[in-house]
Amino acid sequence: QSALAQPASVSGSRGQSITISCTGTSSDVGDYNSVSWYQLRPGTVPKLIIYDVTQRPSGVSDRFSGSKSGNMASLTISGLQAEDEADYYCSSYTANRGVFGTGTRLTVL
Amino acid sequence: QVKLVESGGGVVQPGRSLRLSCAASGFSFSSFGMHWVRQTPDKGLEWVAIISYDGRNIYYGNSMKGRFTISRDNSKNTLFLQMHGLRAEDRAVYYCAKSIHPFSGPSGMDVWGQGTTVTVS
């Protein structure tokens, strides 16, 4: 299964909003509502921030939101804060096999 | 407290085998599908395998098929990953992770272990 396509990097100023795209195919993102997003800060384990396309786990800020249209999923972070600076990965499934995105490094200016 | 603790990583020569374990606690292990995921500086996160809550459904990433075997012992709340024919490109931090939904198919992973490092050299 090929990795889902994400921009290598995005940046935004504190307080602004950014959106990270995750592009797949009709066999993965387009076929499953199990799109998830993970936040990776240096030295920490991956943290689930969005699951089932739009759902936030308990304890995750409502500044994080997810959506999907066709074969593309998106993660939006509003009101950027310094602590949001991290790597972000989307994930989905294809034929019940998991697939991650290529990862996006978010820089908060 | 929901917790996953991996063990079994280490340095191994190319072509050799290694068995990773993941001890689960704080939740009903036998109700949830479990995953192995690996992380490398070059490739980022790579999905390795999934096993259903009852062990009856198993799927592997393409580059692991035929070399890796995922299994679980629900009586001991433990997940395993048996790796054979290890290659340099298998060098990674290996995480076990819990599916967020019980008794379900593919879903997000809400609890992760701290990871165990495998070096093939």
PDB file of N, CA, C and O in Angstrom, chain A residues 1-2 32 34 36 38 40 44-48 51-52 57 89 91 93 95-102, chain B residues 35 37 39 43-47 50 59-62 65 95 100-101 106-110 112-115:
ATOM      1  N   GLN A   1       0.839  -1.173   0.000  1.00  0.00           N
ATOM      2  CA  GLN A   1       0.000   0.000   0.000  1.00  0.00           C
ATOM      3  C   GLN A   1       0.888   1.242   0.000  1.00  0.00           C
ATOM      4  O   GLN A   1       1.876   1.288   0.730  1.00  0.00           O
ATOM      5  N   SER A   2       0.598   2.232  -0.835  1.00  0.00           N
ATOM      6  CA  SER A   2       1.415   3.426  -0.928  1.00  0.00           C
ATOM      7  C   SER A   2       1.022   4.409   0.162  1.00  0.00           C
ATOM      8  O   SER A   2      -0.149   4.499   0.548  1.00  0.00           O
ATOM      9  N   TYR A  32     -12.816   4.406   3.362  1.00  0.00           N
ATOM     10  CA  TYR A  32     -12.939   4.142   4.788  1.00  0.00           C
ATOM     11  C   TYR A  32     -13.242   5.435   5.546  1.00  0.00           C
ATOM     12  O   TYR A  32     -12.671   6.489   5.238  1.00  0.00           O
ATOM     13  N   SER A  34     -12.364   5.504   8.585  1.00  0.00           N
ATOM     14  CA  SER A  34     -11.411   5.356   9.687  1.00  0.00           C
ATOM     15  C   SER A  34     -10.173   6.185   9.447  1.00  0.00           C
ATOM     16  O   SER A  34      -9.055   5.705   9.606  1.00  0.00           O
ATOM     17  N   SER A  36      -7.576   8.817  10.583  1.00  0.00           N
ATOM     18  CA  SER A  36      -7.101   9.325  11.875  1.00  0.00           C
ATOM     19  C   SER A  36      -5.936  10.271  11.645  1.00  0.00           C
ATOM     20  O   SER A  36      -5.284  10.243  10.600  1.00  0.00           O
ATOM     21  N   TYR A  38      -2.412  11.883  13.811  1.00  0.00           N
ATOM     22  CA  TYR A  38      -1.537  11.702  14.958  1.00  0.00           C
ATOM     23  C   TYR A  38      -0.551  12.860  15.031  1.00  0.00           C
ATOM     24  O   TYR A  38      -0.051  13.332  14.005  1.00  0.00           O
ATOM     25  N   LEU A  40       3.111  14.013  16.540  1.00  0.00           N
ATOM     26  CA  LEU A  40       4.372  13.505  17.070  1.00  0.00           C
ATOM     27  C   LEU A  40       5.252  14.678  17.451  1.00  0.00           C
ATOM     28  O   LEU A  40       5.723  15.426  16.593  1.00  0.00           O
ATOM     29  N   THR A  44       8.530  12.019  22.034  1.00  0.00           N
ATOM     30  CA  THR A  44       7.292  11.497  22.609  1.00  0.00           C
ATOM     31  C   THR A  44       6.673  10.480  21.651  1.00  0.00           C
ATOM     32  O   THR A  44       7.013  10.432  20.474  1.00  0.00           O
ATOM     33  N   VAL A  45       5.740   9.700  22.163  1.00  0.00           N
ATOM     34  CA  VAL A  45       5.077   8.709  21.324  1.00  0.00           C
ATOM     35  C   VAL A  45       3.946   9.381  20.559  1.00  0.00           C
ATOM     36  O   VAL A  45       3.460  10.454  20.957  1.00  0.00           O
ATOM     37  N   PRO A  46       3.526   8.793  19.445  1.00  0.00           N
ATOM     38  CA  PRO A  46       2.408   9.371  18.684  1.00  0.00           C
ATOM     39  C   PRO A  46       1.166   9.537  19.541  1.00  0.00           C
ATOM     40  O   PRO A  46       0.850   8.685  20.377  1.00  0.00           O
ATOM     41  N   LYS A  47       0.479  10.647  19.301  1.00  0.00           N
ATOM     42  CA  LYS A  47      -0.743  10.953  20.040  1.00  0.00           C
ATOM     43  C   LYS A  47      -1.900  11.067  19.063  1.00  0.00           C
ATOM     44  O   LYS A  47      -1.823  11.842  18.098  1.00  0.00           O
ATOM     45  N   LEU A  48      -2.947  10.313  19.293  1.00  0.00           N
ATOM     46  CA  LEU A  48      -4.142  10.384  18.456  1.00  0.00           C
ATOM     47  C   LEU A  48      -4.867  11.688  18.733  1.00  0.00           C
ATOM     48  O   LEU A  48      -5.217  11.979  19.884  1.00  0.00           O
ATOM     49  N   TYR A  51      -9.960  10.847  15.113  1.00  0.00           N
ATOM     50  CA  TYR A  51     -10.264   9.517  14.609  1.00  0.00           C
ATOM     51  C   TYR A  51     -11.634   9.548  13.935  1.00  0.00           C
ATOM     52  O   TYR A  51     -12.422  10.488  14.149  1.00  0.00           O
ATOM     53  N   ASP A  52     -11.905   8.534  13.140  1.00  0.00           N
ATOM     54  CA  ASP A  52     -13.183   8.467  12.404  1.00  0.00           C
ATOM     55  C   ASP A  52     -13.467   9.787  11.681  1.00  0.00           C
ATOM     56  O   ASP A  52     -14.584  10.314  11.732  1.00  0.00           O
ATOM     57  N   PRO A  57     -10.550  12.530  20.471  1.00  0.00           N
ATOM     58  CA  PRO A  57     -10.498  11.787  21.736  1.00  0.00           C
ATOM     59  C   PRO A  57     -10.645  12.737  22.914  1.00  0.00           C
ATOM     60  O   PRO A  57     -10.367  13.944  22.807  1.00  0.00           O
ATOM     61  N   TYR A  89       0.721  13.144  11.191  1.00  0.00           N
ATOM     62  CA  TYR A  89       0.526  12.060  10.235  1.00  0.00           C
ATOM     63  C   TYR A  89      -0.954  11.711  10.153  1.00  0.00           C
ATOM     64  O   TYR A  89      -1.622  11.563  11.179  1.00  0.00           O
ATOM     65  N   SER A  91      -3.736   8.777   8.750  1.00  0.00           N
ATOM     66  CA  SER A  91      -3.727   7.355   8.491  1.00  0.00           C
ATOM     67  C   SER A  91      -5.101   6.893   8.064  1.00  0.00           C
ATOM     68  O   SER A  91      -6.122   7.479   8.437  1.00  0.00           O
ATOM     69  N   TYR A  93      -6.998   3.106   5.900  1.00  0.00           N
ATOM     70  CA  TYR A  93      -6.847   1.685   5.647  1.00  0.00           C
ATOM     71  C   TYR A  93      -7.132   1.410   4.185  1.00  0.00           C
ATOM     72  O   TYR A  93      -7.887   2.121   3.532  1.00  0.00           O
ATOM     73  N   ALA A  95      -7.993  -2.254   2.088  1.00  0.00           N
ATOM     74  CA  ALA A  95      -8.171  -3.707   2.211  1.00  0.00           C
ATOM     75  C   ALA A  95      -7.779  -4.183   3.611  1.00  0.00           C
ATOM     76  O   ALA A  95      -7.068  -5.170   3.779  1.00  0.00           O
ATOM     77  N   ASN A  96      -8.237  -3.417   4.610  1.00  0.00           N
ATOM     78  CA  ASN A  96      -8.009  -3.726   6.025  1.00  0.00           C
ATOM     79  C   ASN A  96      -6.559  -3.575   6.469  1.00  0.00           C
ATOM     80  O   ASN A  96      -6.233  -3.904   7.609  1.00  0.00           O
ATOM     81  N   ARG A  97      -5.696  -3.091   5.553  1.00  0.00           N
ATOM     82  CA  ARG A  97      -4.302  -2.853   5.929  1.00  0.00           C
ATOM     83  C   ARG A  97      -4.103  -1.367   6.166  1.00  0.00           C
ATOM     84  O   ARG A  97      -4.562  -0.545   5.379  1.00  0.00           O
ATOM     85  N   GLY A  98      -3.439  -1.048   7.232  1.00  0.00           N
ATOM     86  CA  GLY A  98      -3.230   0.343   7.575  1.00  0.00           C
ATOM     87  C   GLY A  98      -2.229   1.014   6.657  1.00  0.00           C
ATOM     88  O   GLY A  98      -1.347   0.366   6.079  1.00  0.00           O
ATOM     89  N   VAL A  99      -2.386   2.316   6.522  1.00  0.00           N
ATOM     90  CA  VAL A  99      -1.445   3.103   5.736  1.00  0.00           C
ATOM     91  C   VAL A  99      -1.350   4.485   6.371  1.00  0.00           C
ATOM     92  O   VAL A  99      -2.369   5.068   6.744  1.00  0.00           O
ATOM     93  N   PHE A 100      -0.134   4.963   6.525  1.00  0.00           N
ATOM     94  CA  PHE A 100       0.095   6.305   7.071  1.00  0.00           C
ATOM     95  C   PHE A 100       0.405   7.279   5.951  1.00  0.00           C
ATOM     96  O   PHE A 100       0.801   6.887   4.849  1.00  0.00           O
ATOM     97  N   GLY A 101       0.252   8.538   6.270  1.00  0.00           N
ATOM     98  CA  GLY A 101       0.674   9.579   5.365  1.00  0.00           C
ATOM     99  C   GLY A 101       2.178   9.775   5.440  1.00  0.00           C
ATOM    100  O   GLY A 101       2.866   9.179   6.281  1.00  0.00           O
ATOM    101  N   THR A 102       2.678  10.632   4.575  1.00  0.00           N
ATOM    102  CA  THR A 102       4.115  10.901   4.510  1.00  0.00           C
ATOM    103  C   THR A 102       4.588  11.834   5.620  1.00  0.00           C
ATOM    104  O   THR A 102       5.784  11.983   5.828  1.00  0.00           O
TER     105      THR A 102
ATOM    106  N   HIS B  35      -2.325  -3.274  17.146  1.00  0.00           N
ATOM    107  CA  HIS B  35      -1.471  -2.989  16.005  1.00  0.00           C
ATOM    108  C   HIS B  35      -0.002  -2.989  16.412  1.00  0.00           C
ATOM    109  O   HIS B  35       0.337  -2.728  17.571  1.00  0.00           O
ATOM    110  N   VAL B  37       3.224  -0.753  14.874  1.00  0.00           N
ATOM    111  CA  VAL B  37       3.594   0.364  14.003  1.00  0.00           C
ATOM    112  C   VAL B  37       5.074   0.632  14.241  1.00  0.00           C
ATOM    113  O   VAL B  37       5.549   0.536  15.374  1.00  0.00           O
ATOM    114  N   GLN B  39       8.566   3.278  13.439  1.00  0.00           N
ATOM    115  CA  GLN B  39       8.943   4.647  13.105  1.00  0.00           C
ATOM    116  C   GLN B  39      10.424   4.713  12.792  1.00  0.00           C
ATOM    117  O   GLN B  39      11.261   4.211  13.552  1.00  0.00           O
ATOM    118  N   LYS B  43      11.419   7.286   6.961  1.00  0.00           N
ATOM    119  CA  LYS B  43      10.074   7.000   6.449  1.00  0.00           C
ATOM    120  C   LYS B  43       8.963   7.497   7.357  1.00  0.00           C
ATOM    121  O   LYS B  43       7.797   7.446   6.987  1.00  0.00           O
ATOM    122  N   GLY B  44       9.293   7.916   8.557  1.00  0.00           N
ATOM    123  CA  GLY B  44       8.244   8.326   9.484  1.00  0.00           C
ATOM    124  C   GLY B  44       7.531   7.114  10.040  1.00  0.00           C
ATOM    125  O   GLY B  44       8.138   6.097  10.346  1.00  0.00           O
ATOM    126  N   LEU B  45       6.205   7.215  10.151  1.00  0.00           N
ATOM    127  CA  LEU B  45       5.419   6.106  10.677  1.00  0.00           C
ATOM    128  C   LEU B  45       5.078   5.120   9.563  1.00  0.00           C
ATOM    129  O   LEU B  45       4.692   5.522   8.468  1.00  0.00           O
ATOM    130  N   GLU B  46       5.222   3.843   9.873  1.00  0.00           N
ATOM    131  CA  GLU B  46       4.876   2.786   8.929  1.00  0.00           C
ATOM    132  C   GLU B  46       4.050   1.728   9.659  1.00  0.00           C
ATOM    133  O   GLU B  46       4.486   1.183  10.680  1.00  0.00           O
ATOM    134  N   TRP B  47       2.906   1.435   9.131  1.00  0.00           N
ATOM    135  CA  TRP B  47       2.021   0.445   9.731  1.00  0.00           C
ATOM    136  C   TRP B  47       2.562  -0.944   9.456  1.00  0.00           C
ATOM    137  O   TRP B  47       2.940  -1.265   8.325  1.00  0.00           O
ATOM    138  N   ILE B  50      -1.938  -5.782  12.056  1.00  0.00           N
ATOM    139  CA  ILE B  50      -3.074  -5.685  12.964  1.00  0.00           C
ATOM    140  C   ILE B  50      -3.602  -7.074  13.260  1.00  0.00           C
ATOM    141  O   ILE B  50      -3.552  -7.959  12.392  1.00  0.00           O
ATOM    142  N   TYR B  59      -3.765  -8.915   9.424  1.00  0.00           N
ATOM    143  CA  TYR B  59      -3.324  -8.290   8.179  1.00  0.00           C
ATOM    144  C   TYR B  59      -1.934  -7.697   8.394  1.00  0.00           C
ATOM    145  O   TYR B  59      -1.611  -7.242   9.493  1.00  0.00           O
ATOM    146  N   TYR B  60      -1.155  -7.680   7.305  1.00  0.00           N
ATOM    147  CA  TYR B  60       0.219  -7.180   7.366  1.00  0.00           C
ATOM    148  C   TYR B  60       0.459  -6.110   6.311  1.00  0.00           C
ATOM    149  O   TYR B  60      -0.154  -6.114   5.247  1.00  0.00           O
ATOM    150  N   GLY B  61       1.397  -5.227   6.610  1.00  0.00           N
ATOM    151  CA  GLY B  61       1.892  -4.318   5.599  1.00  0.00           C
ATOM    152  C   GLY B  61       2.628  -5.096   4.526  1.00  0.00           C
ATOM    153  O   GLY B  61       3.177  -6.172   4.788  1.00  0.00           O
ATOM    154  N   ASN B  62       2.660  -4.554   3.321  1.00  0.00           N
ATOM    155  CA  ASN B  62       3.219  -5.298   2.186  1.00  0.00           C
ATOM    156  C   ASN B  62       4.670  -5.710   2.395  1.00  0.00           C
ATOM    157  O   ASN B  62       5.078  -6.805   2.002  1.00  0.00           O
ATOM    158  N   LYS B  65       4.899  -8.859   4.909  1.00  0.00           N
ATOM    159  CA  LYS B  65       4.204 -10.118   4.669  1.00  0.00           C
ATOM    160  C   LYS B  65       5.184 -11.239   4.431  1.00  0.00           C
ATOM    161  O   LYS B  65       6.121 -11.128   3.642  1.00  0.00           O
ATOM    162  N   TYR B  95       6.334   0.220  17.868  1.00  0.00           N
ATOM    163  CA  TYR B  95       5.299   0.515  18.853  1.00  0.00           C
ATOM    164  C   TYR B  95       4.163  -0.487  18.745  1.00  0.00           C
ATOM    165  O   TYR B  95       3.769  -0.868  17.636  1.00  0.00           O
ATOM    166  N   ILE B 100      -9.077   2.049  18.941  1.00  0.00           N
ATOM    167  CA  ILE B 100      -9.930   2.861  19.798  1.00  0.00           C
ATOM    168  C   ILE B 100     -11.297   2.230  20.010  1.00  0.00           C
ATOM    169  O   ILE B 100     -11.914   2.406  21.066  1.00  0.00           O
ATOM    170  N   HIS B 101     -11.784   1.457  19.032  1.00  0.00           N
ATOM    171  CA  HIS B 101     -13.109   0.859  19.144  1.00  0.00           C
ATOM    172  C   HIS B 101     -12.993  -0.618  19.507  1.00  0.00           C
ATOM    173  O   HIS B 101     -12.207  -1.344  18.909  1.00  0.00           O
ATOM    174  N   PRO B 106     -10.950  -2.017  11.268  1.00  0.00           N
ATOM    175  CA  PRO B 106      -9.928  -0.969  11.289  1.00  0.00           C
ATOM    176  C   PRO B 106     -10.411   0.312  11.946  1.00  0.00           C
ATOM    177  O   PRO B 106     -11.510   0.789  11.657  1.00  0.00           O
ATOM    178  N   SER B 107      -9.590   0.860  12.804  1.00  0.00           N
ATOM    179  CA  SER B 107      -9.947   2.116  13.464  1.00  0.00           C
ATOM    180  C   SER B 107      -8.678   2.802  13.938  1.00  0.00           C
ATOM    181  O   SER B 107      -7.571   2.262  13.794  1.00  0.00           O
ATOM    182  N   GLY B 108      -8.834   3.968  14.510  1.00  0.00           N
ATOM    183  CA  GLY B 108      -7.691   4.718  15.004  1.00  0.00           C
ATOM    184  C   GLY B 108      -7.044   4.025  16.193  1.00  0.00           C
ATOM    185  O   GLY B 108      -7.603   3.107  16.800  1.00  0.00           O
ATOM    186  N   MET B 109      -5.829   4.483  16.527  1.00  0.00           N
ATOM    187  CA  MET B 109      -5.045   3.885  17.609  1.00  0.00           C
ATOM    188  C   MET B 109      -4.895   4.900  18.732  1.00  0.00           C
ATOM    189  O   MET B 109      -4.211   5.907  18.558  1.00  0.00           O
ATOM    190  N   ASP B 110      -5.544   4.640  19.859  1.00  0.00           N
ATOM    191  CA  ASP B 110      -5.629   5.667  20.888  1.00  0.00           C
ATOM    192  C   ASP B 110      -4.622   5.509  22.023  1.00  0.00           C
ATOM    193  O   ASP B 110      -4.421   6.446  22.793  1.00  0.00           O
ATOM    194  N   TRP B 112      -0.635   4.096  22.874  1.00  0.00           N
ATOM    195  CA  TRP B 112       0.617   3.625  22.308  1.00  0.00           C
ATOM    196  C   TRP B 112       1.587   3.283  23.438  1.00  0.00           C
ATOM    197  O   TRP B 112       1.608   3.953  24.480  1.00  0.00           O
ATOM    198  N   GLY B 113       2.407   2.270  23.197  1.00  0.00           N
ATOM    199  CA  GLY B 113       3.485   1.991  24.135  1.00  0.00           C
ATOM    200  C   GLY B 113       4.617   2.987  23.950  1.00  0.00           C
ATOM    201  O   GLY B 113       4.541   3.882  23.102  1.00  0.00           O
ATOM    202  N   GLN B 114       5.654   2.829  24.717  1.00  0.00           N
ATOM    203  CA  GLN B 114       6.792   3.745  24.648  1.00  0.00           C
ATOM    204  C   GLN B 114       7.757   3.375  23.522  1.00  0.00           C
ATOM    205  O   GLN B 114       8.642   4.162  23.176  1.00  0.00           O
ATOM    206  N   GLY B 115       7.579   2.197  22.946  1.00  0.00           N
ATOM    207  CA  GLY B 115       8.400   1.771  21.819  1.00  0.00           C
ATOM    208  C   GLY B 115       9.608   0.957  22.244  1.00  0.00           C
ATOM    209  O   GLY B 115      10.136   1.114  23.348  1.00  0.00           O
TER     210      GLY B 115
END
